[in-house]
Structure formats: C-alpha cells, structure tokens
Short mmCIF file of C-alpha atoms in Angstrom, two decimals:
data_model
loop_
_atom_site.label_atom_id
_atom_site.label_comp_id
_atom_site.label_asym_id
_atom_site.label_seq_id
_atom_site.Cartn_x
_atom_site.Cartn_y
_atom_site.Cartn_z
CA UNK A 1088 -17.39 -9.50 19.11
CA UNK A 1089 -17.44 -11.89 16.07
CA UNK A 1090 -14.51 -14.06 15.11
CA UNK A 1091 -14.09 -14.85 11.40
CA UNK A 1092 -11.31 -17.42 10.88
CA UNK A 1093 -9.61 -16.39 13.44
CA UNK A 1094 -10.04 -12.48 12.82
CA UNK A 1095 -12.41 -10.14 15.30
CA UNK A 1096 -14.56 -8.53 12.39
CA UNK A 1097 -15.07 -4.91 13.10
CA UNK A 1098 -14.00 -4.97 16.00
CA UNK A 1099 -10.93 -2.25 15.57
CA UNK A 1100 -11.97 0.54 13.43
CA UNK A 1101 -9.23 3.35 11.80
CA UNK A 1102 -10.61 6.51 13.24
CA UNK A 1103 -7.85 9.15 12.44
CA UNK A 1104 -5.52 9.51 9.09
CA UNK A 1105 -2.82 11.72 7.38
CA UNK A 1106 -0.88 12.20 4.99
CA UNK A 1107 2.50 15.09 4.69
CA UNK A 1108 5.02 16.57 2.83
CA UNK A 1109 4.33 13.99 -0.09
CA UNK A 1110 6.47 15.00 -2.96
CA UNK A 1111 9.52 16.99 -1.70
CA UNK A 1112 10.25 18.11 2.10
CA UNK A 1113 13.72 19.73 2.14
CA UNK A 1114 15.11 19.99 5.80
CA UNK A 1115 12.78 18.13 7.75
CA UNK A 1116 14.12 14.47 8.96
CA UNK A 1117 12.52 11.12 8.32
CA UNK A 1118 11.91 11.10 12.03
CA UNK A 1119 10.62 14.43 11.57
CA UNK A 1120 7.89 13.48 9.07
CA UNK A 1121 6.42 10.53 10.76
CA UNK A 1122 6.26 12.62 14.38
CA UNK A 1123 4.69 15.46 12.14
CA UNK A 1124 1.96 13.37 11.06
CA UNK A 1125 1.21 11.04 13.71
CA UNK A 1126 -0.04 14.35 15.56
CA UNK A 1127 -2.05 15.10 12.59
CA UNK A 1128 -3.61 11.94 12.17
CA UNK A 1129 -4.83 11.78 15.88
CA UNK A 1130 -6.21 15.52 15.61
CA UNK A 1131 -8.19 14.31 12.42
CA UNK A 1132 -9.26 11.55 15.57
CA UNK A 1133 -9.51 13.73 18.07
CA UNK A 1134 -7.41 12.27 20.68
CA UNK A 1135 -3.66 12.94 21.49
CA UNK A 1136 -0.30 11.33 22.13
CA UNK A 1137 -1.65 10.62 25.77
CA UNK A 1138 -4.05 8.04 24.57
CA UNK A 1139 -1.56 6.02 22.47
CA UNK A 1140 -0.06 3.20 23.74
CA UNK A 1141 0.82 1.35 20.88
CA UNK A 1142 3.23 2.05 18.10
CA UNK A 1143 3.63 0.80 14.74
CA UNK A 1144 6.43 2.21 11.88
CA UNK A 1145 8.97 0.96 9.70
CA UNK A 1146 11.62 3.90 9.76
CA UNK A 1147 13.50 4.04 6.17
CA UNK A 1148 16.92 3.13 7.76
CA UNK A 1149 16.93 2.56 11.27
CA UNK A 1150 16.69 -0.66 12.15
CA UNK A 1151 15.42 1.16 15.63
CA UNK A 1152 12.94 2.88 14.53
CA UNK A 1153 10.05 1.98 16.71
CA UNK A 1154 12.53 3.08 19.41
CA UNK A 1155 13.44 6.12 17.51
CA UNK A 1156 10.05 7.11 17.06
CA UNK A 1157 8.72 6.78 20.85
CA UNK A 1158 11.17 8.64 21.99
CA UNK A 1159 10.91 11.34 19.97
CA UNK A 1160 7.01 11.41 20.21
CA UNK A 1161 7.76 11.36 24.68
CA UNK A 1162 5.13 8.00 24.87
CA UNK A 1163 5.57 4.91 26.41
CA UNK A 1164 3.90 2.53 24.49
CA UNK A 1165 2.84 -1.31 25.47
CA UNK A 1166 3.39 -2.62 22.03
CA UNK A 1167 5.84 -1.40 19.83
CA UNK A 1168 6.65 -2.76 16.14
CA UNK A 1169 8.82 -2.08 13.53
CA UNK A 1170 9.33 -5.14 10.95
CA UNK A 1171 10.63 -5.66 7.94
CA UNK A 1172 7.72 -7.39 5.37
CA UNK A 1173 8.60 -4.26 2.87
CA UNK A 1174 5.85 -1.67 1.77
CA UNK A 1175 2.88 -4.46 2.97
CA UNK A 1176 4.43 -4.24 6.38
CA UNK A 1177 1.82 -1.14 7.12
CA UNK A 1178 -1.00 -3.91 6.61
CA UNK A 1179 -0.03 -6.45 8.44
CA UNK A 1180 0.66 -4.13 11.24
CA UNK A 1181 -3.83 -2.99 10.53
CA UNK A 1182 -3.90 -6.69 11.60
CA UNK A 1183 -1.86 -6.92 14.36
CA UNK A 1184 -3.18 -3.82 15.82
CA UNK A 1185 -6.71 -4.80 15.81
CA UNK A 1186 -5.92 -8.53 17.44
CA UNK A 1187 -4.13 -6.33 19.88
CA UNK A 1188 -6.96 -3.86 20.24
CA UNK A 1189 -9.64 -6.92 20.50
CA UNK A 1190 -7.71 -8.73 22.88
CA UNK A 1191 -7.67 -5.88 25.27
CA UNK A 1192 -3.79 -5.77 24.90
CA UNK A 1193 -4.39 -1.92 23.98
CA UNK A 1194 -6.41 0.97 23.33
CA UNK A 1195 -5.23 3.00 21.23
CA UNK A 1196 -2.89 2.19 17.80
CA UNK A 1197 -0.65 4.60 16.02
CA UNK A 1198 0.52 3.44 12.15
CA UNK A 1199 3.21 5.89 10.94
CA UNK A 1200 5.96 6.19 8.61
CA UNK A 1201 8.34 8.70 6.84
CA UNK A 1202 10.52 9.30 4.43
CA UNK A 1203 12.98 11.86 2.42
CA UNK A 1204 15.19 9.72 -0.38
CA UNK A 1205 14.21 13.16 -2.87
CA UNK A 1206 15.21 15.81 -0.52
CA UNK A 1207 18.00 13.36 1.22
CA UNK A 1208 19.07 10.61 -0.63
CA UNK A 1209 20.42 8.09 0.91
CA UNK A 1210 24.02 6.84 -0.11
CA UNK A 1211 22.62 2.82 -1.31
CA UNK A 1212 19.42 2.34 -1.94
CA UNK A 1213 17.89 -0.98 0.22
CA UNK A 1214 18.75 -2.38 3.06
CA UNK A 1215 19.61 -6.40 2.55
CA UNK A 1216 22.32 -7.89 1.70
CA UNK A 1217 23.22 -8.73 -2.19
CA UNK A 1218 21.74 -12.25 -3.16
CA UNK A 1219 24.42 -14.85 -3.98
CA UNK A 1220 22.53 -16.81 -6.34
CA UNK A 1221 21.13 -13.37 -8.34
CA UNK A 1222 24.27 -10.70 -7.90
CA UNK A 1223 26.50 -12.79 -10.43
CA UNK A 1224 24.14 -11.33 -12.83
CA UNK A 1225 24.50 -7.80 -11.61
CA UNK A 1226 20.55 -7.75 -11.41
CA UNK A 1227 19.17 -3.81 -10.93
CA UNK A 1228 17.19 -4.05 -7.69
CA UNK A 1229 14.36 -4.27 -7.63
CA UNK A 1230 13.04 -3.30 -11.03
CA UNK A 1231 15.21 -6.58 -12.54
CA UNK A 1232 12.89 -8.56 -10.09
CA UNK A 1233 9.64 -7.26 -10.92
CA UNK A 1234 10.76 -7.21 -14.98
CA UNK A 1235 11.32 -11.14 -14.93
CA UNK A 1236 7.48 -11.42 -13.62
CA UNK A 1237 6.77 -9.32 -16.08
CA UNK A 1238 8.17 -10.85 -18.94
CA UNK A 1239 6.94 -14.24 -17.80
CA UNK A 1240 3.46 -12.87 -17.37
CA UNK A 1241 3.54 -11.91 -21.18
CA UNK A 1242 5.12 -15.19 -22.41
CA UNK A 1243 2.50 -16.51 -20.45
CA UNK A 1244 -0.57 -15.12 -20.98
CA UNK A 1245 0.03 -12.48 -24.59
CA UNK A 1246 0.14 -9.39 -21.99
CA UNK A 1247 1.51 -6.39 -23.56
CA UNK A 1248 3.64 -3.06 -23.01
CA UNK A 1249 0.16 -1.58 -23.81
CA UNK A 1250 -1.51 -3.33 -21.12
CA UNK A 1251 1.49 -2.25 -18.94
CA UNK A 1252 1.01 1.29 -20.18
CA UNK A 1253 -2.39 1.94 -19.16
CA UNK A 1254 -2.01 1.02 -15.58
CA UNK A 1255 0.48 3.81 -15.08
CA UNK A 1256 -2.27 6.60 -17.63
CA UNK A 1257 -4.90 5.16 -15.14
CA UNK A 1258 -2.72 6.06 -12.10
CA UNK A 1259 -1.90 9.87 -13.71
CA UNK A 1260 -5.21 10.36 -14.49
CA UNK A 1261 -6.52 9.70 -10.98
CA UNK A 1262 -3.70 11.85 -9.91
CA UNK A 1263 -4.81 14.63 -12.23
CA UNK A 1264 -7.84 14.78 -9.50
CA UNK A 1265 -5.61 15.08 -6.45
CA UNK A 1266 -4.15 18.12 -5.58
CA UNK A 1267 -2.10 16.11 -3.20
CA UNK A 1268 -0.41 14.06 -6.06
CA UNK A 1269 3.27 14.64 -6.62
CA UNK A 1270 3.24 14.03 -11.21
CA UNK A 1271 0.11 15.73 -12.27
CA UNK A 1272 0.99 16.34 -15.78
CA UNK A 1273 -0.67 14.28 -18.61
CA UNK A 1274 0.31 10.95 -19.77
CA UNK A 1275 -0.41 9.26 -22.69
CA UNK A 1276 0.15 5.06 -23.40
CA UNK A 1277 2.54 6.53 -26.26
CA UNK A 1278 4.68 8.38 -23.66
CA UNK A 1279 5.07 4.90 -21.34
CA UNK A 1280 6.15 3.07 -24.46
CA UNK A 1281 8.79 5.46 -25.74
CA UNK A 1282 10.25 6.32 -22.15
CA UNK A 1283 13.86 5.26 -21.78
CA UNK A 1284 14.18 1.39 -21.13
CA UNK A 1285 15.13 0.72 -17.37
CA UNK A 1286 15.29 -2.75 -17.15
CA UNK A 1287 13.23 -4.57 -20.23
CA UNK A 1288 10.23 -5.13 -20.25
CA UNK A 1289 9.77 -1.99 -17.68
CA UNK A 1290 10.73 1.39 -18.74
CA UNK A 1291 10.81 4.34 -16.80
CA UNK A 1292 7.42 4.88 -16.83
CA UNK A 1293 6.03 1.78 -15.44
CA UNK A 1294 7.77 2.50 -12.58
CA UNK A 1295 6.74 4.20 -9.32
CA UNK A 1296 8.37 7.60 -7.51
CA UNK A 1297 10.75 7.94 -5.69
CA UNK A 1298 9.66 10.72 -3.85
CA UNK A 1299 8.93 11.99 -0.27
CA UNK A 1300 6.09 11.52 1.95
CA UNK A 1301 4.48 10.80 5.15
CA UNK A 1302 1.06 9.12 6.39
CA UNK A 1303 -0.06 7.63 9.62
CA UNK A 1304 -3.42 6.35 10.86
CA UNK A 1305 -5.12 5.74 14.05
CA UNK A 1306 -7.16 2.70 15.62
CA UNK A 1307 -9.04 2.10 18.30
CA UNK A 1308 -11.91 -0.13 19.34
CA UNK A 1309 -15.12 0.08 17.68
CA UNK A 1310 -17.21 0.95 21.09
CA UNK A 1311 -15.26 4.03 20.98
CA UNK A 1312 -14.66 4.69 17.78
CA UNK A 1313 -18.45 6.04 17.34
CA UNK A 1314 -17.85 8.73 19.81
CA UNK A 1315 -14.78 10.43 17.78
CA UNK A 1316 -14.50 13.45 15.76
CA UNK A 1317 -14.48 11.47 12.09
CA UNK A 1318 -16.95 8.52 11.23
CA UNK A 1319 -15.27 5.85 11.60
CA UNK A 1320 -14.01 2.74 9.25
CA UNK A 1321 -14.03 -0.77 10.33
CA UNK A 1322 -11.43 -3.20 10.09
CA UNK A 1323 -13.75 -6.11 8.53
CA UNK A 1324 -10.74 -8.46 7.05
CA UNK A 1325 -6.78 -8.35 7.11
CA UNK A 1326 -4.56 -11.20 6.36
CA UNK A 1327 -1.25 -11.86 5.22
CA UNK A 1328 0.92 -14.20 3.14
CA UNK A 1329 5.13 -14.54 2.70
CA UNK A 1330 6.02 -17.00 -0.50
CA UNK A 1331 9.64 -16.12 -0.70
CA UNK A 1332 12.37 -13.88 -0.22
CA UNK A 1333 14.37 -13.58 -3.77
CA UNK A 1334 12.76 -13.46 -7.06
CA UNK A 1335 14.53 -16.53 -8.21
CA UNK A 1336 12.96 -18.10 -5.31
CA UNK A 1337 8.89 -17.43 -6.25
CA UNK A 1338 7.57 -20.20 -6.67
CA UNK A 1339 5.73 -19.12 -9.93
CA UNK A 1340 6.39 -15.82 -11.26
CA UNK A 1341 2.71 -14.89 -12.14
CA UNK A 1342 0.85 -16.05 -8.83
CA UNK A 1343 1.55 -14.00 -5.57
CA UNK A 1344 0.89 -14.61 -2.10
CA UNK A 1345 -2.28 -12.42 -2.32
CA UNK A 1346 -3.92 -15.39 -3.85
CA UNK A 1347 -3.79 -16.13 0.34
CA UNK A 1348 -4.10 -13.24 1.71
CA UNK A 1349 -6.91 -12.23 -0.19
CA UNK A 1350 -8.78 -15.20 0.07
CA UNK A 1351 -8.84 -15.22 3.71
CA UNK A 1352 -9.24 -11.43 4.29
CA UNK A 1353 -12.20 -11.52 2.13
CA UNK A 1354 -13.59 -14.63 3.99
CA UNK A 1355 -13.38 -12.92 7.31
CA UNK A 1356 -15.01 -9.91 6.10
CA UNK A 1357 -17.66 -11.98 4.49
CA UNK A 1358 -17.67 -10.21 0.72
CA UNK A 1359 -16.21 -11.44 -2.19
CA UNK A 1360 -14.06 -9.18 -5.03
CA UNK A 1361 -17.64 -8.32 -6.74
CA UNK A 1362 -18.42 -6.40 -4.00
CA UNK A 1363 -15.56 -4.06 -4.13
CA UNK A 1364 -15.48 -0.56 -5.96
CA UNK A 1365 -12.21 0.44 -4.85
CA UNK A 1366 -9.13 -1.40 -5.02
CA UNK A 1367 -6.21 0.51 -3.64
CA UNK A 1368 -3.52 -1.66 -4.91
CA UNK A 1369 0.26 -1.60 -4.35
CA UNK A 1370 1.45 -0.12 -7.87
CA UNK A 1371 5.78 -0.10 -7.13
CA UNK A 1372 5.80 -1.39 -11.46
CA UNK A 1373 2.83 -1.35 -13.88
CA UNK A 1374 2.56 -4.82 -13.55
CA UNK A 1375 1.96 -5.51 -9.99
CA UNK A 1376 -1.87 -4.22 -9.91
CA UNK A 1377 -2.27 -6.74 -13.10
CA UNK A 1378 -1.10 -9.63 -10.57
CA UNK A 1379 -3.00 -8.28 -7.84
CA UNK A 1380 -6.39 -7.78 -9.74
CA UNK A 1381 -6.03 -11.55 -10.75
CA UNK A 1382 -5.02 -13.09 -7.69
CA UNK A 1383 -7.41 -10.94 -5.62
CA UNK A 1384 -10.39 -12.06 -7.42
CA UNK A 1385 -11.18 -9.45 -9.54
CA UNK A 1386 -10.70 -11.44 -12.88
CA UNK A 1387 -8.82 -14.37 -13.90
CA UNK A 1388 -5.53 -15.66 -14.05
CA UNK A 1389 -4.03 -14.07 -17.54
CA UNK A 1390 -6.53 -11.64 -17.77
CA UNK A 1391 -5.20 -8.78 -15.92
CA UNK A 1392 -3.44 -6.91 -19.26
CA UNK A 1393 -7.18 -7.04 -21.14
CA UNK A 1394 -8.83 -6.52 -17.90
CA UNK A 1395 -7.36 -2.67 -17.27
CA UNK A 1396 -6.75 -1.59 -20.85
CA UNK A 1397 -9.54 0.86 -22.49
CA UNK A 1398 -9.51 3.24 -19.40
CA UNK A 1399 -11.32 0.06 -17.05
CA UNK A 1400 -9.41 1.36 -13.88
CA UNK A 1401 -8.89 5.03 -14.64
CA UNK A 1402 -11.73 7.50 -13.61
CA UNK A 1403 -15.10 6.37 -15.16
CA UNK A 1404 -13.89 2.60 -14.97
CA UNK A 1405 -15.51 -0.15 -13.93
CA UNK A 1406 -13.07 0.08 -11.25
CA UNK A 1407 -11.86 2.45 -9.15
CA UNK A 1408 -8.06 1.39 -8.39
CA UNK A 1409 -5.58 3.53 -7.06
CA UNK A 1410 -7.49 6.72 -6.99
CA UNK A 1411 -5.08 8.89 -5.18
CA UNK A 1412 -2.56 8.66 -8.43
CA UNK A 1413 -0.98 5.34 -6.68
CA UNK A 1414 2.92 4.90 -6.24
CA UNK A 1415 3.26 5.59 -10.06
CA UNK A 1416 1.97 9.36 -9.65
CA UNK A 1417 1.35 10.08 -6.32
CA UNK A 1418 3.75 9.22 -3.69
CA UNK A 1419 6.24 6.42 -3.42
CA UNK A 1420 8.90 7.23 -0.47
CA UNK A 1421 10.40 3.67 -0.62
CA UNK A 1422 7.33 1.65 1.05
CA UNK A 1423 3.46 2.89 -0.44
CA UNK A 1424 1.77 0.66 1.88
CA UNK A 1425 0.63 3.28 4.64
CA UNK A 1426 -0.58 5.87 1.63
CA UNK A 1427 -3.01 2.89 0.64
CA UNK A 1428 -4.91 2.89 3.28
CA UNK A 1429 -4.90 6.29 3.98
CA UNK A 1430 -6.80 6.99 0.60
CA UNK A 1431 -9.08 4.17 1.14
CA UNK A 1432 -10.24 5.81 4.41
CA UNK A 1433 -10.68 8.99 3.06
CA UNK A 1434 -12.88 7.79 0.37
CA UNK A 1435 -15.02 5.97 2.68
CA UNK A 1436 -15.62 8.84 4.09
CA UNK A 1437 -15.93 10.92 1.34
CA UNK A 1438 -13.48 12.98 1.91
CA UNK A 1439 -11.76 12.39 -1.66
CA UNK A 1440 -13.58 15.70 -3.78
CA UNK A 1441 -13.25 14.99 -7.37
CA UNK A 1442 -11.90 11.80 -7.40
CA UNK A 1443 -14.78 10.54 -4.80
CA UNK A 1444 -16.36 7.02 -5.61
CA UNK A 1445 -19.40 7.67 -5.42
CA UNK A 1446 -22.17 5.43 -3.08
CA UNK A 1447 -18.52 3.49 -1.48
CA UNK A 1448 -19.10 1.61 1.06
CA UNK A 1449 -16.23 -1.21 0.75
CA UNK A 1450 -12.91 -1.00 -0.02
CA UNK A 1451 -9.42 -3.08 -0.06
CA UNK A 1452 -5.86 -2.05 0.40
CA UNK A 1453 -3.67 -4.22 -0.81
CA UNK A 1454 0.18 -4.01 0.02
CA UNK A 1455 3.10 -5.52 -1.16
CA UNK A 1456 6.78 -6.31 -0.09
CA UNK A 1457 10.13 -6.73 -0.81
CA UNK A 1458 10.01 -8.43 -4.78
CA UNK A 1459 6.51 -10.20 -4.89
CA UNK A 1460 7.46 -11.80 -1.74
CA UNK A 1461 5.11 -10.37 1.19
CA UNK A 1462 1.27 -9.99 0.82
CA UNK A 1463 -1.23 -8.33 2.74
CA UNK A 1464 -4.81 -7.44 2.30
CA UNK A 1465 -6.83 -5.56 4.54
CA UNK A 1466 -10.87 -4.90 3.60
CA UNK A 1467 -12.71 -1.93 4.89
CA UNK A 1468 -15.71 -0.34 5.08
CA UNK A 1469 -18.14 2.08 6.75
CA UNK A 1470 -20.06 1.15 9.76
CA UNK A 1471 -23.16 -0.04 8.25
CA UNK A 1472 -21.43 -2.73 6.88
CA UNK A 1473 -21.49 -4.22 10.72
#
C-alpha cells in the first residue's frame, strides 16, 4: 500500500453503484429511496447488506439520518456518518471511507442518499439558520449567493450570459444521450438568455433541478475488489477544502476551495488536469463548472467563460464534463454530489452507451457545498492505472 501525502492510493476501490427514481418518485419516502438503492448498488457489487459495516448518507432532513438509515436497512455498522459539508459531503465521505478501509477500520463502505422535494416538497427549503449579516437584504438562497460570484466573475474577467448559457446547452445536450436524464428536450443559448430572471445575473435556466433522485455506491479494498461481479475503479486521489460558510464571508468570490482540494487530490493520484477526459463537475448554477474548470487546472483563472463556449464541453468537446446531463438536466434532489460519482464510475467502465468517452481511463468528480464554501475532489480510474 502506497501513501501519497497522506492518502493510500488505490488502495479502496468503488466496486458497486446506482442510481433510482431520478426525476419524480411519488409515494416512496426519502428513507425509502436511499434503502432502495443501497441494495441495488451492492447487487451491481455482488455482495449484500451482511458485508457492510460502514455507512455513509446525508438524509435531506433528518439530522439522524445515518441512524435512520441503519435501522431501516437491519445492519450494524462500525462507522457511521452523516455530515453536513452540503452536496460535496458524498466526496469527502469517498475519502473517509477509503482511510477507513486502508486502515483496516472496515471492510466494506456503503455511500447513499435520497431525496423527494418534487413528489414531497418540503415546507422551507434548507436547513440553517438565516445569516444576520446577509438576511437584512432579504437575499434568495442560494441562487443570490452563487449570482454575486457570478457577477464578480464577469466584472472581473469580461465573462458573459453567453458563456453562462452554454454550460447549461452542454449539460442538455449530454442529457439528450441519457435515457436516465430527467429535461431531455432541446436547449438553445437563446432560450437560457430569455428565461425569466431569478436572481440577476442567473436566470432560470442557469440553474439546476430540483427534482428527485437516488444513488449510492459501494467500496471495498482493492485485494478484493478484483474478485467482484463489476471491474472495479480505484480511489487514486480525494481531498477536501472548507473556505467559509456565508457568501459574504469568501474570501474572493472567483477562487474556491478546489484550488486545494484539487491540487492535492491530483498530487496523490500522481496526474495532473491534462490527463483528464472527464470532469464530472458540480453544476447547482451555470457558473460553478466555470470556477471549477479554472481552479481545478483545466485552464486559467478568467478563462473559464471562453474556455466552454463553442460546444468545448458538450458532446464532441475537448472535454467531456458532466456527461450524464449534470444537476442542470439530469438530477438535482438538493445535494448532486453522490450522482457525480456514480456517472464517473459508469463511464469508466463503459457502461455509459451513447454518451461513452471513449478510450477513459481517468476521471474526477468534483463536489461542492453549501454557497462555494465546501470543496472536494476525488480522481478515479480503472485498474491499470495502479
């Protein structure tokens, strides 16, 4: 086993994942969901509740939910987590599973998480308390939050609502190749541009579902891992960063903690941004993959807008971001994270049909939490990487 600043490098490998009831799921709980497919990611392992004994999720509204879910499921797990880092929490918890996993804490890791706010809305949307310095200003949250980086980004650096725009026709146009994908109608930059103004620069358009949906994924050493039903995708580099809580407390608007988290996550997996064809980036507002391209490494600071315009991420692009239609077309049930790294193990194994990158054999899922605030990168691959 090889540490790389501080990280056991392929040591933990994701050998089962799932996805369910993405789009709408009338009648079936939150609880419900994530119990549904946690026993459909470890089929697509081949193992069963009785090899699982730890447990990750971040339940929608119960602060309990790792307790919630345990129960319901009949295990008793060693390790059982359920923070609060946002939609990146389902990274981090990639990296604290396979520390675990290395350490010989456990053996066997379940990620899950679901959630209904289209087919059961919940009566407030969030779960924190209102800021005192932002609230005076009756902010919308968190599209207000992401809008500000947004406008500062184009006072900044000339980005435009055009540059904005073709992140989410990208995102549609991948999801035009997933059957799976919740908005599979077309999309034109036209149609993002004219779409009723939510909270200015953003309009309804650059902004994700709200939808329902359901993923989990399984890990487990990578001396086992070979002997499971799927091939199986090694954990080469996760890492995370927090910069702040509120908006009005970033300390600069256009750089994100993933300028961190990247940088170490790609150090331990040995690669740099060059050598990645996929990018599965968290897309809650058009202009979050624009900051995460940049601070990832994929092209400079300020050149995120020219960097995805002209069809550059959509299919046929020189990359591949987001090709399961993202949280702008796809699935967004309140936290993406989980979804990310569910479609970047499916198209390492080529499991993806027409939307399959060809020849992939790295990937990175990048999620993100509460407004800009938590950052964590996790880089994949297959097993020849090792």
């Amino acid at each position: 086993m090889t540490y790389v600043n501080g990280f056991p490098r392929g040591a933990a490998c994701i050998v089962g994942a799932a996805t369910f009831g993405i789009g709408r799921c009338p009648g079936v709980s939150a609880v419900d969901m994530a119990a549904k497919v946690s026993l459909m990611a470890l089929a697509d392992a081949g193992l069963s509740l009785a090899d699982v004994d730890a447990l990750y999720t971040s339940a929608p509204f119960e602060a309990l939910g790792g307790m919630e879910l345990a129960e319901y499921l009949g295990i008793t797990p060693k390790v059982t987590d359920c923070n609060r880092t946002g939609g990146s929490a389902f990274e981090v918890y990639v990296q604290q599973a396979a520390l675990a996993l290395a350490a010989g804490l456990i053996d066997c890791a379940l990620i899950a998480y679901g959630a209904n706010p289209a087919s059961n809305p919940p009566k407030t949307v969030g779960m924190t308390r209102p800021s005192p310095w932002e609230a005076p200003y009756q902010p919308l949250a968190p599209v207000s939050s992401y809008a500000l980086a947004t406008s500062r980004h184009m006072y900044q650096y000339g980005t435009t609502r055009e540059h904005l725009a073709a992140v989410a026709v990208a995102a549609r146009a991948w999801a035009q190749l997933n059957p799976e994908a919740a908005v599979r109608d077309p999309l034109t930059i036209d149609q993002v541009l004219s779409a009723r103004m939510v909270s200015t620069p953003l309009t309804v358009r650059d902004c994700c579902l709200f939808n329902d949906g359901a993923a989990a994924i399984v890990m487990v050493r990578a001396d086992r891992a070979r002997d499971l039903r799927k091939a199986a995708i090694p954990v080469l580099g996760a890492a995370h960063a927090v910069t702040h809580r509120e908006i009005s407390g970033m300390p600069d608007l256009t750089r994100t903690g993933a300028v961190f988290s990247g940088t170490q996550a790609f150090a331990q997996a040995g690669v740099t941004a060059a050598d990645i064809r996929l990018a599965m980036l968290y897309d809650a507002f058009t202009i979050t993959p624009i900051l995460f391209l940049e601070d990832l490494g994929f092209c400079a600071k300020g050149e995120g807008g020219p960097f995805v315009s002209g069809g550059a991420i959509a299919p046929g692009g020189r990359l591949a971001v987001n090709t399961n239609g993202g949280g702008l077309s796809c699935v967004h049930p309140g936290m993406y994270g989980l979804f990310l790294l569910v479609e970047a193990v499916r198209q390492l194994r080529g499991e993806t049909g027409e939307r399959q990158v060809p020849a992939l054999d790295l990937a990175v899922a990048h999620g993100n939490g509460g407004v800009l605030s938590s950052q964590a990168t996790v880089v994949l691959g297959r097993m020849d990487c090792l």
